[in-house]
Amino acid sequence: TPDSGRVLLDGVPLAELPADVLRRRIALVSQEVHVFDGTVAEDLRLFAPDATDAEIRAVADRLGATGWLDALPEGLGTRVGAGGQDLAAA
């Protein structure tokens, strides 16, 4: 583990920034995720309930995830969550 160095935000040491500034600019991104019981499409529609399969695929294409999606046994219809397909980043 590092025992020296500095952490900067826009060139300013974090220790010099007010807490409210840090809270507005820093977020926690956990490595643990939750996949709801259902299909891949149903999980993704939690964020855009009216999204069509074509729209979801278009976003997957922009993200470079079409190959991953196509490799799933049932594509968007693959069941995930409890008792469903295990998912892993490719």
mmCIF file of N, CA and C in Angstrom:
data_model
loop_
_atom_site.group_PDB
_atom_site.id
_atom_site.type_symbol
_atom_site.label_atom_id
_atom_site.label_comp_id
_atom_site.label_asym_id
_atom_site.label_seq_id
_atom_site.Cartn_x
_atom_site.Cartn_y
_atom_site.Cartn_z
ATOM 1 N N THR A 1 0.842 -1.189 0.000
ATOM 2 C CA THR A 1 0.000 0.000 0.000
ATOM 3 C C THR A 1 0.877 1.240 0.000
ATOM 4 N N PRO A 2 0.439 2.274 -0.659
ATOM 5 C CA PRO A 2 1.232 3.514 -0.685
ATOM 6 C C PRO A 2 1.330 4.119 0.714
ATOM 7 N N ASP A 3 2.487 4.667 1.036
ATOM 8 C CA ASP A 3 2.638 5.343 2.324
ATOM 9 C C ASP A 3 3.034 6.798 2.149
ATOM 10 N N SER A 4 2.956 7.278 0.915
ATOM 11 C CA SER A 4 3.228 8.694 0.674
ATOM 12 C C SER A 4 2.549 9.099 -0.628
ATOM 13 N N GLY A 5 2.484 10.388 -0.854
ATOM 14 C CA GLY A 5 1.867 10.906 -2.068
ATOM 15 C C GLY A 5 0.774 11.908 -1.736
ATOM 16 N N ARG A 6 0.101 12.369 -2.780
ATOM 17 C CA ARG A 6 -0.958 13.361 -2.591
ATOM 18 C C ARG A 6 -2.159 12.981 -3.447
ATOM 19 N N VAL A 7 -3.326 13.368 -2.963
ATOM 20 C CA VAL A 7 -4.552 13.205 -3.735
ATOM 21 C C VAL A 7 -5.043 14.606 -4.061
ATOM 22 N N LEU A 8 -5.194 14.872 -5.367
ATOM 23 C CA LEU A 8 -5.583 16.205 -5.820
ATOM 24 C C LEU A 8 -6.917 16.153 -6.548
ATOM 25 N N LEU A 9 -7.662 17.239 -6.456
ATOM 26 C CA LEU A 9 -8.880 17.416 -7.228
ATOM 27 C C LEU A 9 -8.724 18.726 -7.975
ATOM 28 N N ASP A 10 -8.625 18.642 -9.284
ATOM 29 C CA ASP A 10 -8.344 19.825 -10.113
ATOM 30 C C ASP A 10 -7.094 20.547 -9.637
ATOM 31 N N GLY A 11 -6.087 19.765 -9.230
ATOM 32 C CA GLY A 11 -4.814 20.334 -8.822
ATOM 33 C C GLY A 11 -4.766 20.836 -7.392
ATOM 34 N N VAL A 12 -5.852 20.697 -6.645
ATOM 35 C CA VAL A 12 -5.913 21.185 -5.261
ATOM 36 C C VAL A 12 -5.915 19.978 -4.320
ATOM 37 N N PRO A 13 -5.040 19.978 -3.304
ATOM 38 C CA PRO A 13 -5.042 18.876 -2.337
ATOM 39 C C PRO A 13 -6.411 18.739 -1.661
ATOM 40 N N LEU A 14 -6.886 17.507 -1.523
ATOM 41 C CA LEU A 14 -8.202 17.291 -0.914
ATOM 42 C C LEU A 14 -8.317 17.925 0.463
ATOM 43 N N ALA A 15 -7.250 17.895 1.233
ATOM 44 C CA ALA A 15 -7.283 18.451 2.586
ATOM 45 C C ALA A 15 -7.581 19.944 2.586
ATOM 46 N N GLU A 16 -7.363 20.625 1.467
ATOM 47 C CA GLU A 16 -7.599 22.070 1.390
ATOM 48 C C GLU A 16 -9.003 22.415 0.897
ATOM 49 N N LEU A 17 -9.770 21.420 0.487
ATOM 50 C CA LEU A 17 -11.106 21.681 -0.044
ATOM 51 C C LEU A 17 -12.158 21.565 1.056
ATOM 52 N N PRO A 18 -13.134 22.480 1.066
ATOM 53 C CA PRO A 18 -14.219 22.388 2.045
ATOM 54 C C PRO A 18 -15.028 21.102 1.836
ATOM 55 N N ALA A 19 -15.552 20.556 2.916
ATOM 56 C CA ALA A 19 -16.301 19.296 2.855
ATOM 57 C C ALA A 19 -17.473 19.369 1.882
ATOM 58 N N ASP A 20 -18.181 20.504 1.823
ATOM 59 C CA ASP A 20 -19.344 20.594 0.927
ATOM 60 C C ASP A 20 -18.921 20.510 -0.539
ATOM 61 N N VAL A 21 -17.741 21.019 -0.864
ATOM 62 C CA VAL A 21 -17.230 20.921 -2.236
ATOM 63 C C VAL A 21 -16.923 19.459 -2.562
ATOM 64 N N LEU A 22 -16.281 18.764 -1.644
ATOM 65 C CA LEU A 22 -15.968 17.351 -1.861
ATOM 66 C C LEU A 22 -17.239 16.528 -2.037
ATOM 67 N N ARG A 23 -18.231 16.783 -1.211
ATOM 68 C CA ARG A 23 -19.476 16.004 -1.287
ATOM 69 C C ARG A 23 -20.193 16.197 -2.616
ATOM 70 N N ARG A 24 -20.058 17.360 -3.219
ATOM 71 C CA ARG A 24 -20.702 17.607 -4.522
ATOM 72 C C ARG A 24 -19.935 16.965 -5.667
ATOM 73 N N ARG A 25 -18.670 16.655 -5.478
ATOM 74 C CA ARG A 25 -17.833 16.217 -6.595
ATOM 75 C C ARG A 25 -17.334 14.785 -6.503
ATOM 76 N N ILE A 26 -17.595 14.111 -5.394
ATOM 77 C CA ILE A 26 -17.093 12.756 -5.214
ATOM 78 C C ILE A 26 -18.270 11.829 -4.917
ATOM 79 N N ALA A 27 -18.251 10.659 -5.531
ATOM 80 C CA ALA A 27 -19.301 9.669 -5.299
ATOM 81 C C ALA A 27 -18.669 8.306 -5.052
ATOM 82 N N LEU A 28 -19.360 7.479 -4.330
ATOM 83 C CA LEU A 28 -18.919 6.114 -4.087
ATOM 84 C C LEU A 28 -19.455 5.225 -5.197
ATOM 85 N N VAL A 29 -18.586 4.431 -5.778
ATOM 86 C CA VAL A 29 -18.991 3.443 -6.775
ATOM 87 C C VAL A 29 -18.545 2.088 -6.239
ATOM 88 N N SER A 30 -19.503 1.344 -5.730
ATOM 89 C CA SER A 30 -19.215 0.051 -5.119
ATOM 90 C C SER A 30 -18.937 -0.998 -6.183
ATOM 91 N N GLN A 31 -18.102 -1.954 -5.861
ATOM 92 C CA GLN A 31 -17.849 -3.066 -6.772
ATOM 93 C C GLN A 31 -18.904 -4.151 -6.609
ATOM 94 N N GLU A 32 -19.727 -4.031 -5.589
ATOM 95 C CA GLU A 32 -20.803 -4.990 -5.390
ATOM 96 C C GLU A 32 -22.051 -4.455 -6.075
ATOM 97 N N VAL A 33 -22.713 -5.309 -6.805
ATOM 98 C CA VAL A 33 -23.916 -4.896 -7.522
ATOM 99 C C VAL A 33 -25.079 -5.785 -7.104
ATOM 100 N N HIS A 34 -26.267 -5.310 -7.357
ATOM 101 C CA HIS A 34 -27.453 -6.119 -7.109
ATOM 102 C C HIS A 34 -28.164 -6.333 -8.430
ATOM 103 N N VAL A 35 -28.466 -7.562 -8.721
ATOM 104 C CA VAL A 35 -29.234 -7.906 -9.910
ATOM 105 C C VAL A 35 -30.580 -8.401 -9.413
ATOM 106 N N PHE A 36 -31.653 -7.777 -9.877
ATOM 107 C CA PHE A 36 -32.985 -8.164 -9.449
ATOM 108 C C PHE A 36 -33.427 -9.429 -10.170
ATOM 109 N N ASP A 37 -34.286 -10.186 -9.527
ATOM 110 C CA ASP A 37 -34.811 -11.415 -10.106
ATOM 111 C C ASP A 37 -35.723 -11.065 -11.274
ATOM 112 N N GLY A 38 -35.372 -11.511 -12.449
ATOM 113 C CA GLY A 38 -36.135 -11.224 -13.666
ATOM 114 C C GLY A 38 -35.231 -11.425 -14.861
ATOM 115 N N THR A 39 -35.541 -10.748 -15.946
ATOM 116 C CA THR A 39 -34.697 -10.842 -17.140
ATOM 117 C C THR A 39 -33.736 -9.660 -17.189
ATOM 118 N N VAL A 40 -32.742 -9.770 -18.043
ATOM 119 C CA VAL A 40 -31.809 -8.655 -18.242
ATOM 120 C C VAL A 40 -32.599 -7.411 -18.645
ATOM 121 N N ALA A 41 -33.535 -7.568 -19.571
ATOM 122 C CA ALA A 41 -34.340 -6.430 -20.030
ATOM 123 C C ALA A 41 -35.134 -5.821 -18.881
ATOM 124 N N GLU A 42 -35.731 -6.644 -18.036
ATOM 125 C CA GLU A 42 -36.513 -6.121 -16.907
ATOM 126 C C GLU A 42 -35.623 -5.351 -15.941
ATOM 127 N N ASP A 43 -34.422 -5.867 -15.679
ATOM 128 C CA ASP A 43 -33.492 -5.148 -14.799
ATOM 129 C C ASP A 43 -33.128 -3.791 -15.392
ATOM 130 N N LEU A 44 -32.843 -3.751 -16.681
ATOM 131 C CA LEU A 44 -32.462 -2.489 -17.315
ATOM 132 C C LEU A 44 -33.636 -1.521 -17.383
ATOM 133 N N ARG A 45 -34.830 -2.022 -17.497
ATOM 134 C CA ARG A 45 -36.012 -1.150 -17.568
ATOM 135 C C ARG A 45 -36.366 -0.520 -16.223
ATOM 136 N N LEU A 46 -35.700 -0.922 -15.159
ATOM 137 C CA LEU A 46 -35.904 -0.233 -13.887
ATOM 138 C C LEU A 46 -35.527 1.234 -14.029
ATOM 139 N N PHE A 47 -34.599 1.528 -14.926
ATOM 140 C CA PHE A 47 -34.100 2.886 -15.113
ATOM 141 C C PHE A 47 -34.798 3.618 -16.247
ATOM 142 N N ALA A 48 -35.425 2.882 -17.140
ATOM 143 C CA ALA A 48 -36.144 3.466 -18.285
ATOM 144 C C ALA A 48 -37.311 2.533 -18.612
ATOM 145 N N PRO A 49 -38.395 2.618 -17.834
ATOM 146 C CA PRO A 49 -39.492 1.652 -17.953
ATOM 147 C C PRO A 49 -40.089 1.515 -19.352
ATOM 148 N N ASP A 50 -40.039 2.558 -20.150
ATOM 149 C CA ASP A 50 -40.649 2.517 -21.480
ATOM 150 C C ASP A 50 -39.670 2.132 -22.587
ATOM 151 N N ALA A 51 -38.436 1.797 -22.231
ATOM 152 C CA ALA A 51 -37.428 1.469 -23.248
ATOM 153 C C ALA A 51 -37.813 0.198 -24.001
ATOM 154 N N THR A 52 -37.699 0.263 -25.306
ATOM 155 C CA THR A 52 -37.951 -0.920 -26.134
ATOM 156 C C THR A 52 -36.691 -1.779 -26.175
ATOM 157 N N ASP A 53 -36.845 -3.020 -26.616
ATOM 158 C CA ASP A 53 -35.672 -3.881 -26.784
ATOM 159 C C ASP A 53 -34.673 -3.238 -27.736
ATOM 160 N N ALA A 54 -35.176 -2.612 -28.800
ATOM 161 C CA ALA A 54 -34.287 -1.968 -29.779
ATOM 162 C C ALA A 54 -33.504 -0.830 -29.133
ATOM 163 N N GLU A 55 -34.145 -0.063 -28.270
ATOM 164 C CA GLU A 55 -33.447 1.039 -27.587
ATOM 165 C C GLU A 55 -32.393 0.497 -26.626
ATOM 166 N N ILE A 56 -32.732 -0.564 -25.913
ATOM 167 C CA ILE A 56 -31.755 -1.172 -24.999
ATOM 168 C C ILE A 56 -30.558 -1.692 -25.789
ATOM 169 N N ARG A 57 -30.817 -2.348 -26.919
ATOM 170 C CA ARG A 57 -29.723 -2.863 -27.750
ATOM 171 C C ARG A 57 -28.876 -1.720 -28.308
ATOM 172 N N ALA A 58 -29.507 -0.594 -28.662
ATOM 173 C CA ALA A 58 -28.757 0.556 -29.179
ATOM 174 C C ALA A 58 -27.809 1.098 -28.113
ATOM 175 N N VAL A 59 -28.277 1.156 -26.876
ATOM 176 C CA VAL A 59 -27.415 1.614 -25.782
ATOM 177 C C VAL A 59 -26.291 0.604 -25.554
ATOM 178 N N ALA A 60 -26.619 -0.680 -25.580
ATOM 179 C CA ALA A 60 -25.585 -1.713 -25.424
ATOM 180 C C ALA A 60 -24.521 -1.565 -26.507
ATOM 181 N N ASP A 61 -24.948 -1.258 -27.722
ATOM 182 C CA ASP A 61 -24.005 -1.071 -28.826
ATOM 183 C C ASP A 61 -23.089 0.121 -28.564
ATOM 184 N N ARG A 62 -23.659 1.229 -28.097
ATOM 185 C CA ARG A 62 -22.842 2.421 -27.793
ATOM 186 C C ARG A 62 -21.849 2.144 -26.677
ATOM 187 N N LEU A 63 -22.216 1.261 -25.752
ATOM 188 C CA LEU A 63 -21.334 0.926 -24.631
ATOM 189 C C LEU A 63 -20.343 -0.183 -24.964
ATOM 190 N N GLY A 64 -20.450 -0.735 -26.161
ATOM 191 C CA GLY A 64 -19.580 -1.840 -26.537
ATOM 192 C C GLY A 64 -19.968 -3.139 -25.851
ATOM 193 N N ALA A 65 -21.243 -3.269 -25.461
ATOM 194 C CA ALA A 65 -21.693 -4.445 -24.719
ATOM 195 C C ALA A 65 -22.555 -5.387 -25.552
ATOM 196 N N THR A 66 -22.668 -5.135 -26.844
ATOM 197 C CA THR A 66 -23.515 -5.981 -27.686
ATOM 198 C C THR A 66 -23.012 -7.419 -27.719
ATOM 199 N N GLY A 67 -21.709 -7.610 -27.811
ATOM 200 C CA GLY A 67 -21.149 -8.959 -27.825
ATOM 201 C C GLY A 67 -21.469 -9.714 -26.547
ATOM 202 N N TRP A 68 -21.349 -9.036 -25.418
ATOM 203 C CA TRP A 68 -21.679 -9.641 -24.129
ATOM 204 C C TRP A 68 -23.157 -10.013 -24.097
ATOM 205 N N LEU A 69 -23.998 -9.084 -24.514
ATOM 206 C CA LEU A 69 -25.439 -9.319 -24.505
ATOM 207 C C LEU A 69 -25.806 -10.486 -25.416
ATOM 208 N N ASP A 70 -25.213 -10.513 -26.594
ATOM 209 C CA ASP A 70 -25.504 -11.585 -27.550
ATOM 210 C C ASP A 70 -24.998 -12.947 -27.074
ATOM 211 N N ALA A 71 -23.992 -12.950 -26.202
ATOM 212 C CA ALA A 71 -23.448 -14.211 -25.696
ATOM 213 C C ALA A 71 -24.318 -14.833 -24.603
ATOM 214 N N LEU A 72 -25.254 -14.063 -24.060
ATOM 215 C CA LEU A 72 -26.152 -14.610 -23.042
ATOM 216 C C LEU A 72 -27.083 -15.631 -23.682
ATOM 217 N N PRO A 73 -27.448 -16.672 -22.954
ATOM 218 C CA PRO A 73 -28.255 -17.745 -23.543
ATOM 219 C C PRO A 73 -29.545 -17.270 -24.219
ATOM 220 N N GLU A 74 -30.215 -16.285 -23.641
ATOM 221 C CA GLU A 74 -31.482 -15.791 -24.197
ATOM 222 C C GLU A 74 -31.411 -14.294 -24.505
ATOM 223 N N GLY A 75 -30.200 -13.744 -24.599
ATOM 224 C CA GLY A 75 -30.068 -12.311 -24.862
ATOM 225 C C GLY A 75 -30.761 -11.497 -23.786
ATOM 226 N N LEU A 76 -31.544 -10.499 -24.188
ATOM 227 C CA LEU A 76 -32.263 -9.651 -23.234
ATOM 228 C C LEU A 76 -33.246 -10.443 -22.384
ATOM 229 N N GLY A 77 -33.675 -11.587 -22.874
ATOM 230 C CA GLY A 77 -34.632 -12.412 -22.149
ATOM 231 C C GLY A 77 -34.001 -13.375 -21.157
ATOM 232 N N THR A 78 -32.680 -13.318 -21.014
ATOM 233 C CA THR A 78 -31.989 -14.201 -20.072
ATOM 234 C C THR A 78 -32.408 -13.872 -18.647
ATOM 235 N N ARG A 79 -32.805 -14.897 -17.909
ATOM 236 C CA ARG A 79 -33.190 -14.701 -16.509
ATOM 237 C C ARG A 79 -31.924 -14.518 -15.670
ATOM 238 N N VAL A 80 -31.977 -13.549 -14.769
ATOM 239 C CA VAL A 80 -30.864 -13.253 -13.870
ATOM 240 C C VAL A 80 -31.412 -13.150 -12.456
ATOM 241 N N GLY A 81 -30.529 -13.012 -11.499
ATOM 242 C CA GLY A 81 -30.965 -12.930 -10.113
ATOM 243 C C GLY A 81 -31.025 -14.316 -9.506
ATOM 244 N N ALA A 82 -31.833 -14.458 -8.466
ATOM 245 C CA ALA A 82 -31.940 -15.732 -7.753
ATOM 246 C C ALA A 82 -32.345 -16.843 -8.715
ATOM 247 N N GLY A 83 -31.489 -17.829 -8.852
ATOM 248 C CA GLY A 83 -31.785 -18.962 -9.712
ATOM 249 C C GLY A 83 -31.579 -18.707 -11.191
ATOM 250 N N GLY A 84 -31.139 -17.513 -11.547
ATOM 251 C CA GLY A 84 -30.938 -17.182 -12.956
ATOM 252 C C GLY A 84 -29.488 -17.316 -13.371
ATOM 253 N N GLN A 85 -29.184 -16.817 -14.550
ATOM 254 C CA GLN A 85 -27.842 -16.851 -15.135
ATOM 255 C C GLN A 85 -26.879 -16.015 -14.294
ATOM 256 N N ASP A 86 -25.700 -16.564 -14.004
ATOM 257 C CA ASP A 86 -24.645 -15.770 -13.375
ATOM 258 C C ASP A 86 -24.114 -14.796 -14.410
ATOM 259 N N LEU A 87 -23.860 -13.565 -13.988
ATOM 260 C CA LEU A 87 -23.329 -12.551 -14.896
ATOM 261 C C LEU A 87 -21.915 -12.206 -14.488
ATOM 262 N N ALA A 88 -21.077 -11.950 -15.467
ATOM 263 C CA ALA A 88 -19.702 -11.523 -15.216
ATOM 264 C C ALA A 88 -19.306 -10.546 -16.301
ATOM 265 N N ALA A 89 -18.494 -9.574 -15.925
ATOM 266 C CA ALA A 89 -17.972 -8.638 -16.920
ATOM 267 C C ALA A 89 -17.005 -9.381 -17.820
ATOM 268 N N ALA A 90 -17.079 -9.097 -19.086
ATOM 269 C CA ALA A 90 -16.187 -9.765 -20.039
ATOM 270 C C ALA A 90 -14.885 -9.016 -20.145
#
